[in-house]
Short mmCIF file of C-alpha atoms in Angstrom, two decimals:
data_model
loop_
_atom_site.label_atom_id
_atom_site.label_comp_id
_atom_site.label_asym_id
_atom_site.label_seq_id
_atom_site.Cartn_x
_atom_site.Cartn_y
_atom_site.Cartn_z
CA MET A 1 20.57 7.44 -21.82
CA LYS A 2 19.35 9.86 -19.21
CA PHE A 3 16.43 7.60 -18.59
CA VAL A 4 18.21 4.54 -17.29
CA ASP A 5 20.93 6.77 -15.83
CA GLU A 6 18.34 8.08 -13.40
CA TYR A 7 18.35 4.68 -11.76
CA ARG A 8 20.56 4.64 -8.73
CA ASP A 9 22.75 1.97 -10.28
CA PRO A 10 22.39 2.37 -14.05
CA VAL A 11 25.06 -0.22 -14.79
CA ALA A 12 23.22 -2.84 -12.79
CA ALA A 13 19.91 -1.76 -14.36
CA ARG A 14 21.34 -2.25 -17.86
CA ARG A 15 22.71 -5.63 -16.92
CA VAL A 16 19.36 -6.80 -15.56
CA LEU A 17 17.59 -5.41 -18.61
CA ALA A 18 19.96 -7.41 -20.83
CA THR A 19 19.08 -10.54 -18.84
CA ILE A 20 15.38 -9.77 -19.20
CA ARG A 21 15.78 -9.38 -22.97
CA GLU A 22 17.67 -12.61 -23.25
CA LEU A 23 15.18 -14.59 -21.16
CA ALA A 24 12.10 -13.05 -22.76
CA GLY A 25 13.28 -13.75 -26.31
CA THR A 26 10.81 -12.62 -28.95
CA GLU A 27 8.48 -15.53 -29.45
CA ARG A 28 5.96 -15.20 -26.69
CA HIS A 29 4.23 -12.46 -24.78
CA TYR A 30 4.60 -12.27 -21.00
CA LYS A 31 2.05 -10.54 -18.82
CA PHE A 32 2.93 -10.00 -15.16
CA MET A 33 0.77 -8.29 -12.56
CA GLU A 34 2.29 -5.97 -9.99
CA VAL A 35 -0.11 -6.44 -7.09
CA CYS A 36 1.01 -3.44 -5.07
CA GLY A 37 0.24 0.22 -5.73
CA GLY A 38 3.70 1.17 -4.49
CA HIS A 39 5.15 -0.89 -7.33
CA THR A 40 2.83 0.79 -9.82
CA HIS A 41 4.19 4.10 -8.64
CA THR A 42 7.82 3.03 -9.12
CA ILE A 43 7.03 1.58 -12.54
CA TYR A 44 5.57 4.84 -13.82
CA ARG A 45 7.94 7.13 -11.99
CA HIS A 46 10.93 5.43 -13.58
CA GLY A 47 9.32 4.53 -16.88
CA ILE A 48 10.05 0.85 -16.34
CA GLU A 49 7.38 -0.34 -18.75
CA HIS A 50 9.09 1.58 -21.52
CA VAL A 51 12.54 0.05 -21.01
CA LEU A 52 11.17 -3.49 -20.98
CA PRO A 53 11.05 -5.50 -24.20
CA GLN A 54 7.74 -5.08 -26.00
CA ASN A 55 6.71 -8.64 -25.22
CA VAL A 56 7.02 -8.15 -21.46
CA GLU A 57 3.92 -6.37 -20.19
CA LEU A 58 3.10 -5.21 -16.68
CA VAL A 59 -0.50 -4.85 -15.53
CA HIS A 60 -1.69 -3.27 -12.30
CA GLY A 61 -3.31 -5.12 -9.51
CA PRO A 62 -5.69 -4.33 -6.68
CA GLY A 63 -3.05 -3.45 -4.05
CA CYS A 64 -4.00 0.16 -3.45
CA PRO A 65 -5.94 0.35 -0.18
CA VAL A 66 -7.62 3.63 -0.99
CA CYS A 67 -8.58 2.49 -4.47
CA VAL A 68 -10.42 -0.68 -3.48
CA ILE A 69 -12.84 0.92 -0.99
CA PRO A 70 -16.30 0.94 -2.60
CA MET A 71 -18.41 4.10 -2.71
CA GLY A 72 -20.95 2.81 -0.22
CA ARG A 73 -18.33 2.60 2.53
CA ILE A 74 -17.43 6.26 1.95
CA ASP A 75 -21.09 7.14 2.39
CA ASP A 76 -21.11 5.07 5.59
CA ALA A 77 -18.06 6.99 6.80
CA ILE A 78 -19.76 10.30 6.03
CA ALA A 79 -22.92 9.19 7.86
CA VAL A 80 -20.85 8.41 10.97
CA ALA A 81 -18.87 11.66 10.59
CA GLU A 82 -22.12 13.65 10.49
CA THR A 83 -23.48 12.01 13.64
CA PRO A 84 -23.79 14.62 16.42
CA ASN A 85 -20.87 14.74 18.86
CA VAL A 86 -18.56 12.70 16.61
CA ILE A 87 -14.97 13.60 15.76
CA PHE A 88 -14.18 11.56 12.66
CA THR A 89 -10.49 10.89 11.98
CA SER A 90 -8.98 9.64 8.74
CA PHE A 91 -5.75 9.33 6.78
CA GLY A 92 -5.41 12.20 4.33
CA ASP A 93 -5.84 10.06 1.22
CA MET A 94 -9.34 8.97 2.21
CA MET A 95 -10.61 12.52 2.62
CA ARG A 96 -10.84 13.13 -1.12
CA VAL A 97 -12.38 9.84 -2.21
CA PRO A 98 -15.84 10.43 -3.61
CA GLY A 99 -18.77 8.35 -2.41
CA GLY A 100 -22.36 8.65 -3.59
CA ASN A 101 -22.78 11.64 -1.25
CA GLY A 102 -19.54 13.43 -1.96
CA THR A 103 -16.29 13.27 0.00
CA LEU A 104 -15.32 13.52 3.66
CA LEU A 105 -13.75 16.89 2.85
CA GLU A 106 -17.13 18.09 1.65
CA ALA A 107 -18.76 16.74 4.81
CA LYS A 108 -16.17 18.72 6.77
CA ALA A 109 -17.07 21.84 4.80
CA ARG A 110 -20.73 21.24 5.71
CA GLY A 111 -19.77 21.29 9.37
CA ALA A 112 -18.81 17.73 10.30
CA ASP A 113 -15.79 17.51 12.60
CA VAL A 114 -13.46 15.55 10.31
CA ARG A 115 -9.76 15.56 11.09
CA PHE A 116 -6.64 14.22 9.37
CA VAL A 117 -4.46 11.94 11.41
CA TYR A 118 -1.11 10.43 10.60
CA SER A 119 -1.56 7.41 12.84
CA PRO A 120 -4.42 5.57 14.56
CA LEU A 121 -2.62 6.39 17.81
CA ASP A 122 -3.16 10.08 17.05
CA ALA A 123 -6.89 9.36 16.80
CA LEU A 124 -6.78 7.62 20.17
CA LYS A 125 -5.01 10.62 21.66
CA ILE A 126 -7.76 12.91 20.35
CA ALA A 127 -10.25 10.65 22.17
CA VAL A 128 -8.30 10.89 25.42
CA ASP A 129 -8.09 14.67 25.06
CA ASN A 130 -11.81 15.00 24.28
CA PRO A 131 -13.57 12.69 26.75
CA GLU A 132 -16.98 14.24 26.07
CA ARG A 133 -16.81 13.50 22.33
CA ASP A 134 -17.06 10.23 20.35
CA VAL A 135 -13.89 9.79 18.31
CA VAL A 136 -13.99 7.42 15.34
CA PHE A 137 -10.99 6.25 13.32
CA PHE A 138 -11.57 5.37 9.64
CA ALA A 139 -9.29 2.33 9.33
CA VAL A 140 -8.21 1.35 5.81
CA GLY A 141 -5.37 -0.68 4.42
CA PHE A 142 -4.05 -4.18 3.93
CA GLU A 143 -2.00 -6.13 6.47
CA THR A 144 0.58 -3.33 6.32
CA THR A 145 -1.55 -0.96 8.38
CA ALA A 146 -4.01 -3.35 10.08
CA PRO A 147 -1.53 -4.33 12.87
CA SER A 148 -1.25 -0.64 13.79
CA THR A 149 -5.02 -0.44 14.19
CA ALA A 150 -4.92 -3.66 16.25
CA VAL A 151 -2.29 -2.27 18.63
CA THR A 152 -4.30 0.96 18.95
CA LEU A 153 -7.45 -1.01 19.85
CA LEU A 154 -5.55 -3.07 22.43
CA LYS A 155 -4.32 0.16 23.96
CA ALA A 156 -7.83 1.66 23.95
CA ARG A 157 -9.09 -1.43 25.79
CA ASP A 158 -6.18 -1.53 28.25
CA ASP A 159 -6.53 2.18 29.02
CA GLY A 160 -10.33 2.00 29.12
CA VAL A 161 -10.84 4.67 26.46
CA MET A 162 -14.53 4.10 25.79
CA ASN A 163 -15.19 7.16 23.60
CA PHE A 164 -12.93 5.76 20.87
CA SER A 165 -14.03 3.42 18.08
CA VAL A 166 -12.81 2.09 14.76
CA PHE A 167 -14.71 1.92 11.46
CA SER A 168 -12.79 -1.01 10.03
CA ASN A 169 -12.25 -1.28 6.30
CA HIS A 170 -9.11 -3.35 6.58
CA VAL A 171 -8.71 -5.84 3.78
CA THR A 172 -6.45 -8.83 3.22
CA ILE A 173 -4.15 -9.40 0.29
CA VAL A 174 -4.68 -13.05 -0.62
CA PRO A 175 -8.43 -13.09 -1.56
CA PRO A 176 -8.20 -10.41 -4.28
CA ILE A 177 -5.23 -12.20 -5.86
CA LYS A 178 -7.32 -15.35 -5.91
CA ALA A 179 -10.30 -13.46 -7.34
CA ILE A 180 -8.11 -12.15 -10.14
CA LEU A 181 -6.74 -15.62 -10.85
CA ASP A 182 -10.32 -16.93 -11.02
CA SER A 183 -11.42 -14.10 -13.31
CA PRO A 184 -11.76 -14.99 -16.98
CA ASP A 185 -10.78 -11.45 -18.02
CA LEU A 186 -7.09 -11.85 -17.67
CA ARG A 187 -4.38 -14.31 -18.62
CA LEU A 188 -1.37 -13.73 -16.43
CA ASP A 189 2.05 -15.37 -16.48
CA GLY A 190 3.10 -14.41 -12.98
CA PHE A 191 3.02 -11.90 -10.17
CA LEU A 192 5.27 -9.33 -8.58
CA GLY A 193 4.30 -9.93 -4.97
CA PRO A 194 3.69 -6.95 -2.70
CA GLY A 195 6.59 -5.65 -0.64
CA HIS A 196 5.48 -4.16 2.65
CA VAL A 197 2.37 -6.31 3.10
CA SER A 198 4.72 -9.27 2.93
CA THR A 199 6.82 -7.93 5.81
CA VAL A 200 3.73 -8.75 7.89
CA VAL A 201 2.21 -11.84 6.22
CA GLY A 202 5.47 -13.32 4.90
CA ASN A 203 5.78 -15.33 1.70
CA HIS A 204 3.99 -18.53 2.71
CA PRO A 205 0.42 -17.26 2.06
CA TYR A 206 1.23 -16.93 -1.66
CA ARG A 207 1.95 -20.63 -2.13
CA PHE A 208 -1.56 -21.19 -3.54
CA VAL A 209 -0.57 -19.03 -6.52
CA THR A 210 2.12 -21.52 -7.50
CA ASN A 211 0.54 -24.71 -6.18
CA ASP A 212 -3.09 -24.23 -7.27
CA TYR A 213 -2.73 -21.92 -10.24
CA GLY A 214 0.72 -22.74 -11.57
CA LYS A 215 1.88 -19.11 -11.71
CA PRO A 216 5.24 -17.93 -10.34
CA LEU A 217 5.32 -15.11 -7.79
CA VAL A 218 8.31 -13.01 -6.75
CA THR A 219 7.99 -10.65 -3.79
CA ALA A 220 9.64 -7.41 -4.85
CA GLY A 221 11.07 -4.23 -3.36
CA PHE A 222 10.23 -0.69 -4.42
CA GLU A 223 13.38 0.46 -6.18
CA PRO A 224 13.42 0.37 -9.98
CA LEU A 225 16.23 -2.17 -9.82
CA ASP A 226 14.13 -4.32 -7.46
CA ILE A 227 11.30 -4.40 -9.98
CA LEU A 228 13.64 -5.26 -12.86
CA GLN A 229 15.31 -8.01 -10.84
CA ALA A 230 11.95 -9.47 -9.86
CA ILE A 231 10.86 -9.51 -13.52
CA ALA A 232 14.10 -11.28 -14.43
CA MET A 233 13.47 -13.82 -11.63
CA LEU A 234 9.95 -14.50 -12.97
CA LEU A 235 11.26 -14.97 -16.50
CA ARG A 236 14.04 -17.24 -15.27
CA GLN A 237 11.54 -19.43 -13.43
CA ILE A 238 9.46 -19.76 -16.58
CA ASP A 239 12.56 -20.40 -18.69
CA GLU A 240 13.72 -23.17 -16.34
CA GLY A 241 10.25 -24.66 -16.01
CA ARG A 242 10.02 -23.76 -12.33
CA CYS A 243 7.01 -22.29 -10.54
CA GLU A 244 7.85 -21.00 -7.08
CA VAL A 245 7.27 -18.26 -4.57
CA GLU A 246 10.57 -16.40 -4.54
CA ASN A 247 11.68 -13.39 -2.53
CA GLN A 248 13.60 -10.59 -4.22
CA TYR A 249 13.08 -8.24 -1.25
CA THR A 250 15.06 -10.32 1.23
CA ARG A 251 16.53 -7.24 2.88
CA ILE A 252 13.12 -6.59 4.46
CA VAL A 253 10.73 -9.48 3.85
CA ARG A 254 11.11 -12.73 5.78
CA ASP A 255 9.34 -15.90 4.71
CA GLU A 256 7.49 -16.11 8.02
CA GLY A 257 6.57 -12.39 8.03
CA ASN A 258 6.20 -10.63 11.38
CA PRO A 259 4.72 -13.19 13.81
CA ARG A 260 4.12 -10.53 16.46
CA ALA A 261 2.07 -8.38 14.08
CA LEU A 262 0.11 -11.45 12.96
CA GLN A 263 -0.59 -12.32 16.59
CA TYR A 264 -2.01 -8.83 17.26
CA LEU A 265 -4.14 -9.09 14.11
CA ALA A 266 -5.56 -12.44 15.23
CA GLU A 267 -6.27 -11.12 18.71
CA VAL A 268 -8.29 -8.11 17.56
CA PHE A 269 -9.76 -8.98 14.17
CA GLU A 270 -11.67 -11.77 12.49
CA LEU A 271 -12.59 -12.27 8.84
CA ARG A 272 -15.87 -10.86 7.57
CA PRO A 273 -18.00 -13.35 5.65
CA HIS A 274 -18.06 -10.93 2.68
CA PHE A 275 -16.71 -7.54 1.75
CA GLU A 276 -17.29 -5.48 -1.35
CA TRP A 277 -14.24 -4.37 -3.32
CA ARG A 278 -14.36 -1.67 -5.90
CA GLY A 279 -14.16 -3.35 -9.28
CA LEU A 280 -13.90 -6.87 -7.91
CA GLY A 281 -17.34 -7.07 -6.31
CA PHE A 282 -18.02 -9.10 -3.18
CA ILE A 283 -15.16 -11.35 -2.12
CA ALA A 284 -15.68 -13.90 0.66
CA GLN A 285 -13.49 -13.65 3.77
CA SER A 286 -11.47 -10.79 2.33
CA ALA A 287 -11.75 -8.14 5.03
CA LEU A 288 -11.33 -7.71 8.76
CA LYS A 289 -13.91 -6.84 11.39
CA LEU A 290 -13.43 -6.38 15.11
CA ARG A 291 -13.87 -9.48 17.26
CA ASP A 292 -16.77 -9.58 19.73
CA ASP A 293 -14.37 -8.76 22.58
CA PHE A 294 -13.86 -5.39 20.94
CA ALA A 295 -17.55 -4.66 20.27
CA PRO A 296 -17.49 -1.53 22.51
CA TRP A 297 -14.88 -0.04 20.15
CA ASP A 298 -16.59 -1.10 16.89
CA ALA A 299 -18.02 1.97 15.12
CA GLU A 300 -20.30 -0.25 13.02
CA LEU A 301 -22.06 -1.37 16.20
CA LYS A 302 -21.86 1.96 18.01
CA PHE A 303 -23.33 4.10 15.25
CA SER A 304 -26.04 3.80 12.68
CA VAL A 305 -24.25 2.85 9.47
CA PRO A 306 -26.46 2.89 6.35
CA GLY A 307 -24.56 0.07 4.63
CA VAL A 308 -26.12 0.86 1.27
CA ARG A 309 -24.36 -0.43 -1.81
CA VAL A 310 -23.62 2.36 -4.28
CA ALA A 311 -22.71 1.59 -7.88
CA ASP A 312 -19.66 3.33 -9.33
CA PRO A 313 -20.33 6.20 -11.75
CA LYS A 314 -20.92 4.77 -15.22
CA ALA A 315 -18.01 6.67 -16.72
CA CYS A 316 -15.57 5.39 -14.10
CA GLN A 317 -13.50 2.33 -15.02
CA CYS A 318 -11.51 1.98 -11.81
CA GLY A 319 -12.75 -1.59 -11.58
CA GLU A 320 -11.11 -2.56 -14.84
CA VAL A 321 -7.95 -0.67 -13.89
CA LEU A 322 -7.78 -2.48 -10.53
CA LYS A 323 -8.11 -5.84 -12.25
CA GLY A 324 -5.45 -4.95 -14.79
CA VAL A 325 -7.93 -5.34 -17.65
CA ILE A 326 -7.30 -1.82 -18.96
CA LYS A 327 -4.47 0.66 -18.57
CA PRO A 328 -5.27 4.02 -16.93
CA TRP A 329 -5.13 5.96 -20.20
CA GLU A 330 -7.64 3.61 -21.77
CA CYS A 331 -10.37 4.82 -19.38
CA LYS A 332 -12.78 7.17 -21.13
CA VAL A 333 -12.56 9.91 -18.51
CA PHE A 334 -8.81 9.65 -17.76
CA GLY A 335 -7.19 13.07 -17.72
CA THR A 336 -10.33 14.78 -18.98
CA ALA A 337 -13.23 14.58 -16.53
CA CYS A 338 -11.11 12.66 -14.02
CA THR A 339 -7.88 14.26 -12.79
CA PRO A 340 -6.06 14.30 -9.43
CA GLU A 341 -7.69 17.69 -8.73
CA THR A 342 -11.22 16.50 -9.53
CA PRO A 343 -11.12 12.71 -9.22
CA ILE A 344 -14.14 10.64 -10.22
CA GLY A 345 -12.60 7.33 -9.28
CA THR A 346 -10.37 6.22 -6.43
CA CYS A 347 -7.44 5.27 -8.67
CA MET A 348 -6.96 8.98 -9.41
CA VAL A 349 -7.00 9.96 -5.72
CA SER A 350 -4.27 7.99 -4.03
CA SER A 351 -0.62 8.50 -4.87
CA GLU A 352 -0.53 4.69 -5.03
CA GLY A 353 -3.40 4.62 -7.53
CA ALA A 354 -2.45 3.62 -11.04
CA CYS A 355 -4.29 6.53 -12.65
CA ALA A 356 -2.72 9.21 -10.44
CA ALA A 357 0.73 7.69 -10.96
CA TYR A 358 0.27 7.57 -14.71
CA TYR A 359 -1.23 11.06 -14.81
CA ASN A 360 1.69 12.50 -12.87
CA PHE A 361 4.54 10.67 -14.51
CA GLY A 362 3.36 8.62 -17.46
CA ARG A 363 3.27 11.12 -20.24
CA LEU A 364 6.67 12.50 -19.44
CA HIS A 365 8.21 9.09 -19.63
CA ARG A 366 6.47 8.14 -22.81
CA GLU A 367 8.39 10.95 -24.46
CA ALA A 368 11.58 9.88 -22.74
CA ALA A 369 10.98 6.34 -23.87
CA VAL A 370 10.76 7.38 -27.50
CA THR A 371 14.21 8.91 -27.13
CA LEU A 372 15.43 5.83 -25.37
CA GLY A 373 13.98 3.58 -28.00
CA ARG A 374 16.17 5.27 -30.60
CA ALA A 375 19.32 4.68 -28.59
CA SER A 376 20.55 1.17 -28.18
CA ILE A 377 21.27 0.20 -24.63
CA PRO A 378 24.88 -0.87 -24.25
CA VAL A 379 25.31 -3.99 -22.19
CA THR A 380 27.95 -3.18 -19.66
CA SER A 381 29.53 -5.73 -17.49
CA ALA A 382 30.95 -4.45 -14.24
CA MET B 1 0.34 5.04 3.56
CA CYS B 2 1.84 1.81 2.32
CA LEU B 3 5.14 3.24 1.23
CA GLY B 4 6.72 3.64 4.61
CA ILE B 5 9.17 6.28 5.69
CA PRO B 6 12.60 5.57 7.21
CA GLY B 7 13.43 6.96 10.64
CA GLN B 8 16.40 6.67 12.96
CA LEU B 9 15.91 5.77 16.61
CA VAL B 10 17.05 8.69 18.73
CA GLU B 11 15.86 7.48 22.10
CA LEU B 12 14.08 4.43 23.42
CA ASP B 13 11.50 5.19 26.09
CA ALA B 14 12.84 3.87 29.39
CA ASP B 15 9.35 3.66 30.93
CA ASN B 16 7.45 2.20 27.99
CA ASP B 17 9.12 -0.37 25.75
CA GLN B 18 6.44 0.19 23.11
CA LEU B 19 7.62 3.73 22.42
CA ALA B 20 10.67 5.33 20.87
CA ARG B 21 11.64 8.77 19.65
CA VAL B 22 12.73 8.81 16.02
CA GLU B 23 14.08 11.37 13.63
CA VAL B 24 12.61 11.37 10.15
CA ALA B 25 14.24 13.74 7.67
CA GLY B 26 14.83 16.27 10.43
CA VAL B 27 11.44 15.83 12.12
CA ARG B 28 11.32 14.15 15.54
CA ARG B 29 8.36 12.31 16.90
CA ILE B 30 7.39 9.42 19.12
CA ILE B 31 6.50 6.22 17.32
CA ASN B 32 5.31 2.82 18.46
CA VAL B 33 7.88 0.03 18.18
CA GLY B 34 5.71 -2.72 19.69
CA LEU B 35 5.50 -4.63 16.40
CA LEU B 36 9.27 -5.09 16.53
CA GLU B 37 9.41 -6.30 20.11
CA ASP B 38 11.00 -9.57 19.00
CA GLU B 39 13.93 -7.60 17.55
CA ILE B 40 16.79 -5.99 19.42
CA LEU B 41 16.48 -2.25 18.91
CA GLU B 42 19.17 0.21 19.84
CA GLN B 43 19.70 3.92 19.55
CA GLY B 44 20.93 4.73 16.05
CA ASP B 45 19.07 1.83 14.40
CA TRP B 46 16.92 2.58 11.36
CA VAL B 47 13.32 1.46 11.01
CA LEU B 48 10.69 1.70 8.28
CA ILE B 49 7.66 3.51 9.68
CA HIS B 50 4.06 3.08 8.55
CA VAL B 51 1.33 5.24 10.13
CA GLY B 52 3.35 5.88 13.28
CA PHE B 53 4.50 2.28 13.79
CA ALA B 54 7.92 0.81 13.12
CA MET B 55 7.22 -2.13 10.80
CA SER B 56 10.72 -3.31 9.84
CA LYS B 57 14.26 -2.83 11.03
CA ILE B 58 16.39 -1.73 8.08
CA ASP B 59 20.03 -0.87 7.52
CA GLU B 60 21.34 2.61 6.88
CA GLU B 61 21.75 2.03 3.16
CA GLU B 62 18.16 0.85 2.79
CA ALA B 63 17.02 3.90 4.75
CA ALA B 64 18.91 6.23 2.41
CA VAL B 65 17.47 4.51 -0.64
CA ALA B 66 13.92 4.60 0.74
CA LEU B 67 14.20 8.28 1.59
CA ALA B 68 15.57 9.08 -1.87
CA SER B 69 12.61 7.21 -3.38
CA LEU B 70 10.16 9.22 -1.33
CA LYS B 71 11.85 12.45 -2.40
CA LEU B 72 11.36 11.44 -6.01
CA MET B 73 7.65 11.05 -5.33
CA GLY B 74 7.35 14.80 -5.05
CA SER B 75 4.53 15.65 -2.72
CA GLY B 76 4.57 12.17 -1.17
CA LEU B 77 7.41 12.93 1.23
CA ASP B 78 6.20 16.46 1.97
CA ASP B 79 2.76 15.15 2.84
CA GLU B 80 4.20 12.48 5.11
CA LEU B 81 6.46 14.99 6.86
CA GLU B 82 3.62 17.46 7.20
CA MET B 83 1.54 14.79 8.91
CA LEU B 84 4.48 13.79 11.10
CA ARG B 85 5.11 17.39 12.04
CA GLY B 86 1.45 18.01 12.76
CA THR B 87 1.49 15.30 15.38
CA ALA B 88 5.13 15.57 16.47
CA SER B 89 5.77 15.14 20.14
#
């Protein structure tokens, strides 16, 4: 029982698992997508998929900001980084993502001035400290991180820092969910809604999932018990014939989100007509570009960006992984040619990527699950 | 970057209401609290920090749980702290 005992509240976990078993029954198969990479990580780390009944399946979604950036944008980033006089700043995760021309780390080794930053504000500070250089921030992420970039740009404008610019690759959470719902590849019964993105956007934007597509969605936290509870809430909705947007993560997520953060986003960014997503292709109005007011701080206008579309390596199946069509271990190069040390695809790079999470934790828990499967889980009421 | 790291407010900047000093697992740094300007923030409060910005006010229990989760992630917490330390002020 070590497995479930690792949960912070094993008694509660067993109780929720008993509810899940009861609601799921045995007659039909349920397939739920966890949209967020943070959830994927929890699911593998705690072996959740192995304690669920066999007819309750979790598939991964596109909610890993590093994973969804297409190769061409990495090449664009490298082209900007290799422009004379540029200091190119990036979150650590992005440094190891391969584009068609290698990674930012390799560009750094060739002599480009590429620096890790923890925050966009650190990039702005580098610009202030180096007035003779052009400092570019490689902005990635969903609505969780985009408000931070927005605040940084407002500060750059207010302080008149003209040698700072942003290469925006911010994306929005709703369009890829819609793209997946429109895709014929997958039949889903519901969604675990993303946690931290929802602190910004709230729960209202997901109403189309229930209203237009008839699928329940439950916004979930990142603890194993959160995930189990959210699964139970999805099953209960289906059992009772309901289809609603529900919030399991009420201790952080409010239905209206963070209006202040949304206001900053609207002030600085507008939707791009199209943006390419790894695995999902071009999705209309799915990414953020700087508004015209911020043109002086827009790296795409300030520098020559090749903007060439680069196809993923043939062997790489990140696209299918990001759509939940295959599991990480079903990819031909998983764990052989593609490992966290030598990643071919983005899903193996980020700690939020499904492949890296499964590589790091999955096999261990498969063994644990076999042990668990032999033991019957006592239903404890407390 | 999406996981968030809990920090406790040590000091609110008297001159700039956008800034606060926080302590994160023993590391102190200045973060931006402008996204929470509609909340009442006081010394000792806990916040969830993403890329140097406080994104949500949380309670102490949630902070402990979030930190324990990050510790379980192995290198995840170390990497975050390394980055925090590298830019600590």
